[in-house]
CSV table of C-alpha atoms in Angstrom, one decimal:
chain,number,residue,atom,x,y,z
A,1,MET,CA,-29.8,-26.8,-23.1
A,2,THR,CA,-29.4,-26.2,-19.4
A,3,PRO,CA,-27.2,-23.1,-18.9
A,4,PHE,CA,-24.1,-23.3,-16.8
A,5,PRO,CA,-24.5,-21.6,-13.4
A,6,ARG,CA,-22.9,-18.2,-13.3
A,7,VAL,CA,-20.9,-18.0,-10.1
A,8,THR,CA,-18.9,-15.0,-9.1
A,9,LEU,CA,-15.7,-16.1,-7.3
A,10,CYS,CA,-14.2,-12.7,-6.4
A,11,SER,CA,-15.9,-9.5,-5.3
A,12,ALA,CA,-16.3,-6.8,-7.9
A,13,ALA,CA,-18.8,-4.0,-7.9
A,14,SER,CA,-20.2,-3.5,-11.4
A,15,ALA,CA,-19.7,-0.2,-13.0
A,16,LEU,CA,-22.2,-1.2,-15.8
A,17,PRO,CA,-25.9,-1.1,-15.8
A,18,ALA,CA,-27.6,-4.5,-15.4
A,19,ARG,CA,-27.4,-6.6,-18.6
A,20,GLY,CA,-30.3,-8.3,-20.2
A,21,PRO,CA,-31.0,-12.0,-19.8
A,22,ARG,CA,-28.2,-14.4,-20.9
A,23,ARG,CA,-28.5,-17.7,-22.5
A,24,PRO,CA,-25.7,-20.2,-23.1
A,25,LEU,CA,-24.0,-20.0,-26.5
A,26,LEU,CA,-22.4,-23.3,-27.5
A,27,SER,CA,-22.9,-23.3,-31.3
A,28,PRO,CA,-19.8,-22.8,-33.5
A,29,PRO,CA,-19.7,-19.2,-34.7
A,30,GLY,CA,-17.1,-19.9,-37.4
A,31,LEU,CA,-14.8,-17.2,-36.1
A,32,SER,CA,-11.0,-17.4,-36.0
A,33,ALA,CA,-10.1,-14.0,-34.7
A,34,VAL,CA,-6.7,-13.3,-33.2
A,35,LEU,CA,-6.6,-12.0,-29.6
A,36,PRO,CA,-5.2,-8.5,-29.9
A,37,ALA,CA,-2.7,-7.5,-27.2
A,38,PHE,CA,-3.0,-4.5,-25.0
A,39,PRO,CA,0.0,-2.1,-25.0
A,40,ALA,CA,2.8,-3.5,-23.1
A,41,CYS,CA,4.3,-1.6,-20.2
A,42,PRO,CA,7.0,0.7,-21.4
A,43,ARG,CA,10.6,-0.3,-20.9
A,44,ARG,CA,13.2,2.2,-20.2
A,45,SER,CA,16.2,2.3,-22.6
A,46,TYR,CA,19.7,3.4,-21.6
A,47,SER,CA,22.5,5.1,-23.4
A,48,THR,CA,26.1,3.9,-23.3
A,49,GLU,CA,26.9,6.6,-20.7
A,50,GLU,CA,23.9,5.9,-18.5
A,51,GLN,CA,24.0,2.7,-16.4
A,52,PRO,CA,20.7,1.1,-15.4
A,53,GLN,CA,19.8,1.1,-11.7
A,54,HIS,CA,19.2,-2.3,-10.3
A,55,ARG,CA,15.7,-2.3,-9.1
A,56,GLN,CA,14.9,-4.6,-6.2
A,57,LYS,CA,11.6,-6.4,-6.9
A,58,THR,CA,9.2,-7.2,-4.1
A,59,LYS,CA,8.9,-10.9,-3.4
A,60,MET,CA,6.0,-12.4,-1.5
A,61,ILE,CA,4.8,-15.9,-0.8
A,62,ILE,CA,1.0,-16.4,-1.1
A,63,LEU,CA,-0.3,-19.2,1.0
A,64,GLY,CA,-3.7,-20.7,0.3
A,65,PHE,CA,-5.6,-23.3,-1.6
A,66,SER,CA,-7.3,-22.7,-5.0
A,67,ASN,CA,-11.0,-23.5,-5.3
A,68,PRO,CA,-11.2,-26.8,-7.2
A,69,ILE,CA,-14.7,-25.9,-8.5
A,70,ASN,CA,-13.3,-22.6,-9.9
A,71,TRP,CA,-10.3,-24.4,-11.4
A,72,ILE,CA,-12.5,-27.0,-13.2
A,73,ARG,CA,-15.0,-24.4,-14.3
A,74,THR,CA,-12.2,-22.2,-15.7
A,75,ARG,CA,-10.8,-25.1,-17.7
A,76,ILE,CA,-14.2,-26.0,-19.1
A,77,TYR,CA,-15.0,-22.5,-20.3
A,78,SER,CA,-11.5,-22.0,-21.6
A,79,PHE,CA,-12.0,-25.1,-23.7
A,80,LEU,CA,-15.3,-23.8,-25.0
A,81,ILE,CA,-13.7,-20.5,-26.0
A,82,TRP,CA,-10.9,-22.4,-27.8
A,83,ALA,CA,-13.3,-24.9,-29.5
A,84,TYR,CA,-16.0,-22.5,-30.6
A,85,PHE,CA,-14.5,-19.0,-30.9
A,86,ASP,CA,-10.7,-18.8,-31.1
A,87,GLN,CA,-8.4,-21.8,-31.5
A,88,GLU,CA,-5.4,-19.7,-30.5
A,89,PHE,CA,-6.9,-18.9,-27.1
A,90,SER,CA,-5.0,-19.9,-24.0
A,91,ILE,CA,-6.1,-19.0,-20.5
A,92,ALA,CA,-2.4,-18.8,-19.4
A,93,GLU,CA,-1.6,-16.3,-22.2
A,94,PHE,CA,-4.8,-14.4,-21.6
A,95,SER,CA,-4.0,-14.0,-17.9
A,96,GLU,CA,-0.5,-12.7,-18.6
A,97,GLY,CA,-2.0,-10.2,-21.2
A,98,ALA,CA,-4.7,-9.2,-18.7
A,99,LYS,CA,-2.0,-8.5,-16.1
A,100,GLN,CA,-0.2,-6.2,-18.5
A,101,ALA,CA,-3.4,-4.5,-19.4
A,102,PHE,CA,-4.3,-4.0,-15.7
A,103,ALA,CA,-0.9,-2.3,-15.0
A,104,HIS,CA,-1.3,-0.1,-18.1
A,105,VAL,CA,-4.9,0.9,-17.5
A,106,SER,CA,-4.6,1.4,-13.8
A,107,LYS,CA,-1.7,3.8,-14.4
A,108,LEU,CA,-3.7,5.9,-16.9
A,109,LEU,CA,-6.6,5.8,-14.5
A,110,SER,CA,-4.6,7.2,-11.6
A,111,GLN,CA,-3.3,10.0,-13.9
A,112,CYS,CA,-6.8,10.8,-15.0
A,113,LYS,CA,-5.8,10.3,-18.7
A,114,PHE,CA,-9.3,9.3,-19.7
A,115,ASP,CA,-8.9,10.2,-23.3
A,116,LEU,CA,-6.3,7.4,-23.6
A,117,LEU,CA,-8.7,4.9,-22.1
A,118,GLU,CA,-11.5,5.4,-24.6
A,119,GLU,CA,-10.3,2.5,-26.9
A,120,LEU,CA,-9.7,0.2,-23.9
A,121,VAL,CA,-12.6,0.7,-21.5
A,122,ALA,CA,-16.3,0.5,-22.3
A,123,LYS,CA,-17.9,4.0,-22.6
A,124,GLU,CA,-20.5,3.4,-19.8
A,125,VAL,CA,-17.8,2.4,-17.4
A,126,LEU,CA,-15.4,5.2,-18.4
A,127,HIS,CA,-18.2,7.8,-17.8
A,128,VAL,CA,-18.7,6.5,-14.2
A,129,LEU,CA,-15.0,6.3,-13.6
A,130,LYS,CA,-14.5,9.9,-14.6
A,131,GLU,CA,-16.9,11.1,-11.9
A,132,LYS,CA,-15.4,8.8,-9.2
A,133,VAL,CA,-11.7,9.2,-9.9
A,134,THR,CA,-11.6,13.0,-10.4
A,135,SER,CA,-13.2,13.4,-6.9
A,136,LEU,CA,-10.6,11.2,-5.2
A,137,PRO,CA,-7.8,12.7,-3.1
A,138,ASP,CA,-4.3,12.4,-4.6
A,139,SER,CA,-3.3,9.6,-2.2
A,140,HIS,CA,-6.2,7.4,-3.5
A,141,LYS,CA,-5.4,8.3,-7.1
A,142,ASN,CA,-1.8,7.2,-6.6
A,143,ALA,CA,-3.0,3.9,-5.1
A,144,LEU,CA,-5.0,3.1,-8.2
A,145,ALA,CA,-1.8,2.6,-10.2
A,146,ALA,CA,-0.4,-1.0,-10.0
A,147,ASP,CA,3.3,-1.4,-11.0
A,148,ILE,CA,3.8,-4.6,-13.0
A,149,ASP,CA,6.5,-5.7,-10.6
A,150,GLU,CA,4.2,-5.1,-7.6
A,151,ILE,CA,1.4,-7.4,-8.7
A,152,VAL,CA,1.9,-10.3,-6.3
A,153,TYR,CA,-1.0,-12.5,-7.3
A,154,THR,CA,-3.4,-12.9,-10.3
A,155,SER,CA,-6.6,-15.1,-10.3
A,156,THR,CA,-9.2,-15.9,-12.9
A,157,GLY,CA,-12.7,-15.2,-11.5
A,158,ASP,CA,-16.0,-15.7,-13.4
A,159,ILE,CA,-16.1,-16.7,-17.0
A,160,SER,CA,-19.3,-16.4,-19.0
A,161,ILE,CA,-20.3,-17.1,-22.6
A,162,TYR,CA,-23.6,-15.7,-23.7
A,163,TYR,CA,-25.6,-13.8,-26.3
A,164,ASP,CA,-28.0,-10.9,-25.9
A,165,GLU,CA,-31.6,-10.3,-27.1
A,166,LYS,CA,-30.1,-9.0,-30.4
A,167,GLY,CA,-28.2,-12.2,-31.0
A,168,ARG,CA,-24.8,-10.7,-30.4
A,169,LYS,CA,-22.2,-13.2,-29.0
A,170,PHE,CA,-20.0,-12.3,-26.0
A,171,VAL,CA,-17.3,-13.8,-23.8
A,172,ASN,CA,-16.6,-12.1,-20.4
A,173,ILE,CA,-13.6,-13.0,-18.2
A,174,LEU,CA,-13.3,-11.5,-14.8
A,175,MET,CA,-9.7,-11.2,-13.5
A,176,CYS,CA,-8.7,-10.4,-9.9
A,177,PHE,CA,-5.4,-8.8,-9.0
A,178,TRP,CA,-3.6,-8.2,-5.7
A,179,TYR,CA,-0.8,-5.6,-5.7
A,180,LEU,CA,1.4,-3.7,-3.3
A,181,THR,CA,1.4,0.1,-3.2
A,182,SER,CA,3.5,2.7,-1.5
A,183,ALA,CA,0.8,5.4,-1.7
A,184,ASN,CA,0.4,7.3,1.5
A,185,ILE,CA,-3.1,6.2,2.6
A,186,PRO,CA,-4.2,6.3,6.2
A,187,ASN,CA,-4.7,2.7,7.5
A,188,GLU,CA,-8.1,3.5,8.9
A,189,THR,CA,-9.2,4.5,5.4
A,190,LEU,CA,-8.6,1.1,4.0
A,191,SER,CA,-9.9,-1.1,6.8
A,192,GLY,CA,-9.1,-4.7,6.1
A,193,ALA,CA,-6.2,-4.0,3.8
A,194,GLY,CA,-2.9,-5.7,4.5
A,195,VAL,CA,0.0,-3.6,5.6
A,196,PHE,CA,3.6,-4.8,5.0
A,197,GLN,CA,7.1,-3.5,5.8
A,198,VAL,CA,9.4,-4.2,2.9
A,199,LYS,CA,13.1,-4.0,3.3
A,200,LEU,CA,14.9,-2.4,0.4
A,201,GLY,CA,18.7,-2.8,0.4
A,202,ASP,CA,20.6,-2.9,3.7
A,203,GLN,CA,18.8,-0.3,5.8
A,204,ASN,CA,15.8,1.2,4.0
A,205,VAL,CA,12.4,-0.1,5.1
A,206,GLU,CA,9.3,0.9,3.2
A,207,THR,CA,5.7,0.4,4.3
A,208,LYS,CA,3.4,-0.9,1.6
A,209,GLN,CA,-0.3,-1.9,1.5
A,210,LEU,CA,-1.8,-4.9,-0.2
A,211,LEU,CA,-4.8,-3.9,-2.3
A,212,ASN,CA,-7.0,-5.8,-4.7
A,213,ALA,CA,-8.8,-4.9,-7.9
A,214,SER,CA,-11.1,-6.7,-10.3
A,215,TYR,CA,-11.2,-6.0,-14.1
A,216,GLU,CA,-13.7,-7.8,-16.4
A,217,PHE,CA,-12.6,-8.2,-20.0
A,218,GLN,CA,-15.2,-8.5,-22.7
A,219,ARG,CA,-15.0,-9.5,-26.3
A,220,GLU,CA,-17.8,-9.7,-28.9
A,221,PHE,CA,-17.6,-12.7,-31.2
A,222,THR,CA,-20.5,-11.7,-33.5
A,223,GLN,CA,-19.7,-12.3,-37.2
A,224,GLY,CA,-18.1,-9.3,-38.8
A,225,VAL,CA,-17.2,-7.5,-35.5
A,226,LYS,CA,-13.7,-6.3,-35.0
A,227,PRO,CA,-11.8,-8.8,-32.7
A,228,ALA,CA,-10.9,-6.7,-29.7
A,229,TRP,CA,-11.0,-7.1,-25.9
A,230,THR,CA,-12.4,-4.2,-23.9
A,231,ILE,CA,-12.7,-3.7,-20.2
A,232,ALA,CA,-16.4,-3.9,-19.2
A,233,ARG,CA,-16.0,-3.6,-15.4
A,234,ILE,CA,-13.4,-2.0,-13.1
A,235,ASP,CA,-13.4,-2.2,-9.3
A,236,HIS,CA,-10.6,-1.1,-7.0
A,237,SER,CA,-11.8,-2.3,-3.6
A,238,LYS,CA,-11.7,0.3,-0.9
A,239,LEU,CA,-10.7,3.0,-3.4
A,240,LEU,CA,-13.7,3.3,-5.7
A,241,ASP,CA,-16.5,2.2,-3.3
């Protein structure tokens, strides 16, 4: 069977060593695993004496046209995942879960809490990230964290279905995120990054920068393997180069 072409539709520098040759996997594996959710972002609770502060969310309008080839390819691969691996799979629900995971993982990454990332990020990737993140200045570490309310756009990138030389079955989904940050980073450090002035309230004006990141989610569908998505690639453009 002729394999589908693997086309990367958003830039992401791989933190993993090169994988072995891939071949298309379209045979039914007989699995019906449930997609486990990443921890949701914590919500603050208030006592009867404490009143919640009204937080003003940032609103942006993204103008552009989606790539029709990417849209069609995403739907085809989403159908294959649903038909052959997980009949509860939905690309819309996955994208929302990936967004939550991105906010959660990026915050832990910025705080250098690598021990809490061991169950979420592949070991090879986490090892590389430890070396890169610990050497970053505090301003860059702060910029790694993406607040869930500051993620202004999410896009599905490359999707691949394959098995390796040992016969293990995998699905990889690359997600791209654009988010605003108030981290104090010199403009010349992030050449090409968008800079915005956001008005908060009546008088306060805050300068924010628009950054992008790419996270690749991987799940093994081999018979008998625990159903769990892990992050197999992390790239924060301009920050982890």
